[in-house]
Amino acid sequence: MQAVTSDGGVIIDPAALSERRGSPWDAVRLARDQRRPHSIELIGSVFDRFQELHGDRGYRDDPAVVCGIGELEGRAVVIVAQQKGASTDENIERNFGMSYPEGYRKAIRMYRLAERFRLPLITLIDTPGAYPGPEAEERGQGEAIAKSIQVMSVLRTPIIAVVIGEGGSGGALALGVGDVVLMLENAVYSVITPEGCAAILFRSAAEAERAAMAMRPSAPDLLALGIVDGLVPEPAGGAHTDHIVMSASLKRALVAQVERLDRVPLADLLSARYDRFRAMGVWVDPGAGALAERSRPWWRRMLNRARL
Amino acid sequence: MQAVTSDGGVIIDPAALSERRGSPWDAVRLARDQRRPHSIELIGSVFDRFQELHGDRGYRDDPAVVCGIGELEGRAVVIVAQQKGASTDENIERNFGMSYPEGYRKAIRMYRLAERFRLPLITLIDTPGAYPGPEAEERGQGEAIAKSIQVMSVLRTPIIAVVIGEGGSGGALALGVGDVVLMLENAVYSVITPEGCAAILFRSAAEAERAAMAMRPSAPDLLALGIVDGLVPEPAGGAHTDHIVMSASLKRALVAQVERLDRVPLADLLSARYDRFRAMGVWVDPGAGALAERSRPWWRRMLNRARL
Amino acid sequence: MRLRMPFRRGKTEFPSHLWTQCPNCGEMLFNKQLVRNLSVCTKCEHHFKLGARERIALIVDSDSFTERDATLVSGDPLGFTDSKAYPARIIESQTKTGERDAVITGDASLGGVPITLAVMNFAFMGGSMGGVVGEKITRAAEHALSARRPLIIVSASGGARMQEGTIALMQLAKTVAALTRLGDAGLLFLSVLTDPTTGGVLASFASLGDIILAEPGALIGFSGARVTSETIGEKLPMGFQRAEFLLERGFVDQVVPRAQLRDRLAFFVAACRLPVAELRWGL
Amino acid sequence: MRLRMPFRRGKTEFPSHLWTQCPNCGEMLFNKQLVRNLSVCTKCEHHFKLGARERIALIVDSDSFTERDATLVSGDPLGFTDSKAYPARIIESQTKTGERDAVITGDASLGGVPITLAVMNFAFMGGSMGGVVGEKITRAAEHALSARRPLIIVSASGGARMQEGTIALMQLAKTVAALTRLGDAGLLFLSVLTDPTTGGVLASFASLGDIILAEPGALIGFSGARVTSETIGEKLPMGFQRAEFLLERGFVDQVVPRAQLRDRLAFFVAACRLPVAELRWGL
Ligand SMILES: [Zn+2]
Ligand SMILES: [Zn+2]
């Protein structure tokens, strides 16, 4: 936590991170470490008086998604989080953090609750991906993720998304359309699991390590690519070595971001959120006569404005 | 069809109906007559180029509810209808017109489609009630009906609801929150089936006839009570005796109502819809010092205004 | 129709016996102790039905409740008669319960926050919703809207009141419309489902809470379990239509033991308050 | 990165053989007749995959299509290499298909109504969505919004393009946000799902059509059937993830045979047009 930091201890300068990095595959293994603090534990230590809310009002309460209202330094917020287990039993109960469609539909209900009362929305992302079983397909896994992304993209309240462990594919992005998107320092966030990528592109799941190298899912890389806006520092040995320090670090980051976003007028917030994701993607347009420029990272503009 | 009529041949004066009435029980039997034209047939003859749309985007396409877009004299409208069968086979396929929650959720999706493109919404009601099976309960029959009522109550497009046969309980009202609510002359609309009422209050389902007498579910009674705004005339022997004449009568009524509602500004429409249902209910308030007055039937005010 | 009858307030569910047997575990419970335990069985935690006045006392800050629309009584729009005329049934229920109809509404404070409250009374004609319940709930919602207060409705109802026919059915639309305006203005609606909440009440306002709480073991369903069972010709699974079943199925946010209900409601009321500057019609 | 290569337009799926065997019924089909039948098997009505240019010709009024953003080509943000470097794969696909990436966008008219259209090309790297597809779809939606046109997207995709890593994943959010603005302004978005529509495309814009049509037999699902099958260790039921299955499950409005697609789209485009006076931002 000695790195260059902005408010709330969030690391926003990729350069400050160069000497701290292991390999992408180390990052994947660390992000999946079962000893890391998971959502329920973090919620318990970061928020006061958390009250869990249940159900999608349509089919089932999905235990892989934990939602509710809590207080962050006295400010009521809505929390939507993916829950992996810290044990095999809990993993079975929580389906290893893989939601069914009803999990995303529960999340959507909470988004709307946050919107109605202008409670800041905080999402904690930690999933290998959306559950790929046939029942999930039957109930519309694709539709549920799409709708969750859609509702977040125009939600009329501030959103802070944090990848706390494994951010797997569309199942993670369904909670990830934030005004600010943070990652814990050792979290990963990828379009497909390294194993999945390896199976398809490298013709062998055993090549997961090479796939991880190629996909660059680690937090420092994603900060450098502008996919995330900042990293939440972990204790020196990783989050699993000191849950208390990790919680304090996360809390400091969230408090700072909520305070910052609270100052942004809603219309600005929505247009900045649109611009944030609008700017993502790398392409060139020879027809337009010039290389398209990568737009300036969104968080820099946001930080500047919010500081005025 | 010799009765006093307003535009579109809709009967709005209960006095004009006195000599036309059978007993309430006759009305119930007639409304359930399997030979009556059902929704799909009426849709086919009233609307041009009907295209059915399917699915609730969450669980299942419910065949007891038929929805789509069609043209009414060249004007695109959204149609949401309950479908009973004209045969035993069709009744089994359509679950006797009794929807599951996903039927109401499909309806809600269509309401929102109508709203987005300001297409007038026309609902055709014909159901013994919402399906009372355990799977329907598990998927939230109560919630689905409540939500359907809610979405209709603030939907930003004109709504015309028509009870074409049996309007059974909350399962019917879920499609019944209209700016104008019509009934075919021999349709019924009740809070519970006469059989259900008899079983509870008269301690015997065999007393359904007495229960029907007591509940007054027939169209003329409901017109007199101000529950519905007008009756669509049926052929002399009843709708089942001449489907073609029946369709023409319904079409004339719908065309007239769509034209009328098209002239009402949206804000007025919404406040009139609120007032329409707000006025329903009979109570006295001795504490308020005077008998509460039944408010003037809503449709009279509406008709007067729209004619200006 | 002026009512002249001795209104008896504050009746409990266990007025005349020293002991009550728990219908769930069979334990014989000393009434005084049962009441002290909020009418919850001390052995198995079975939640007995609670009268509306007791419920209000349980929820709101003490002595903060002011009743509204207390004098509304039902009309008889259909001249309805089964084995008895509807007006006679009403008077019978009024005499039995000491209340004029199946819901009590009013203002109160909860954890110091001004709220509007509606509590249904199952003892009055099975908590059925006719014109009076519909009007009082609607007025409560409209009042909450104009006074910018959160609304709590505690439901206990067998459904719509058959004796008012299709007019009773229309109360579903009437109440829902009023509550929808409340919600669109950014005001909280907390729905509390108690034993039983069924039929037209579940199919209208009770299902539309921003947050829905239920009491342990409460029967909650659209169709009566008897009807459902007859429909499939089979016995229903254990716990079918109970609060815990609905929690699992995603229709209830929390199942809250009675002793924790006040604090839970107070938390949500305090948390879900739109900043005053943003109160408005429509989001 | 300037591209210099022979762009070959108008290639069909059956360029070099006189006969093609139907993978569904085994019938040997004469290619000329197959193309004349819109690449639908004359015996069993199996719908062969259709190239993007053929699809456009099939849908829009003849000669009405004007391509937009035709020159956009992909960057290589990660320096991605598997057995081959990503830029080399792109060039390979460009050479094979004669297209620059996996989607073609542009303006056209349909039944005389001006529309904007985006058609994906499965032949180009499995129709995968990277930065170019995301940008072109987003631009198409933004253009449709400013020009007040309905938008039709014909999907055919295996999902997000792995070679662009997490940036590819972000295209889901980017495209959805643009389409949501379109819808909030009261403009129609028709989504057409063709064989196959899976992964990140199904989990974003493809699922969000106001009306969703699918071609008969099209494979439509979030997870690959192989993954799903491995997850449960069992074989999947017949028809799993096919268009007809999704229709029954409520996720598709209609399954439309290819020969009827144009008329069907024209009907919806004509019907779902918000009166000009009411076009606005936000409902
Ligand atoms: Zn007990
Ligand atoms: Zn074939």
Tab-separated table of C-alpha atoms in Angstrom, chain B residues 49 51-61 69 71 76 109-110 113 115-119, chain D residues 183-184 186-188 210 212 247-254 264 267-268 271-272 274 278 283:
chain	number	residue	atom	x	y	z
B	49	ARG	CA	-52.702	-8.419	-40.499
B	51	GLN	CA	-49.041	-10.854	-35.915
B	52	GLU	CA	-48.855	-12.843	-32.722
B	53	LEU	CA	-45.982	-12.132	-30.338
B	54	HIS	CA	-44.842	-14.704	-27.859
B	55	GLY	CA	-43.227	-15.034	-24.503
B	56	ASP	CA	-42.656	-13.417	-21.155
B	57	ARG	CA	-38.825	-13.254	-21.525
B	58	GLY	CA	-38.401	-15.166	-18.332
B	59	TYR	CA	-39.960	-18.564	-18.136
B	60	ARG	CA	-42.414	-19.709	-20.763
B	61	ASP	CA	-44.863	-18.705	-23.466
B	69	ILE	CA	-49.941	-6.377	-33.056
B	71	GLU	CA	-54.407	-3.164	-37.486
B	76	ALA	CA	-51.760	-0.343	-35.460
B	109	ARG	CA	-44.343	-7.062	-21.767
B	110	MET	CA	-46.948	-6.239	-24.398
B	113	LEU	CA	-44.451	-2.392	-26.053
B	115	GLU	CA	-46.515	2.253	-24.356
B	116	ARG	CA	-43.187	2.653	-26.074
B	117	PHE	CA	-44.799	3.210	-29.464
B	118	ARG	CA	-48.031	4.771	-28.225
B	119	LEU	CA	-50.068	2.005	-29.758
D	183	GLY	CA	-35.352	2.431	-27.044
D	184	ASP	CA	-35.847	5.150	-24.463
D	186	GLY	CA	-39.231	5.417	-28.608
D	187	LEU	CA	-37.426	3.926	-31.569
D	188	LEU	CA	-37.931	0.316	-32.528
D	210	ASP	CA	-38.483	-4.868	-28.621
D	212	ILE	CA	-37.187	-10.779	-31.289
D	247	LEU	CA	-40.024	-19.683	-28.472
D	248	GLU	CA	-41.644	-22.129	-26.101
D	249	ARG	CA	-39.571	-20.786	-23.219
D	250	GLY	CA	-40.741	-17.262	-23.888
D	251	PHE	CA	-37.541	-15.666	-25.211
D	252	VAL	CA	-38.445	-15.304	-28.860
D	253	ASP	CA	-41.547	-13.652	-30.321
D	254	GLN	CA	-41.702	-15.578	-33.546
D	264	ARG	CA	-42.544	-9.690	-41.249
D	267	PHE	CA	-44.876	-5.070	-40.895
D	268	PHE	CA	-43.287	-4.416	-37.507
D	271	ALA	CA	-46.540	-0.668	-37.053
D	272	CYS	CA	-44.136	0.412	-34.314
D	274	LEU	CA	-43.997	6.514	-32.406
D	278	GLU	CA	-43.908	12.350	-29.350
D	283	LEU	CA	-40.497	8.070	-21.849
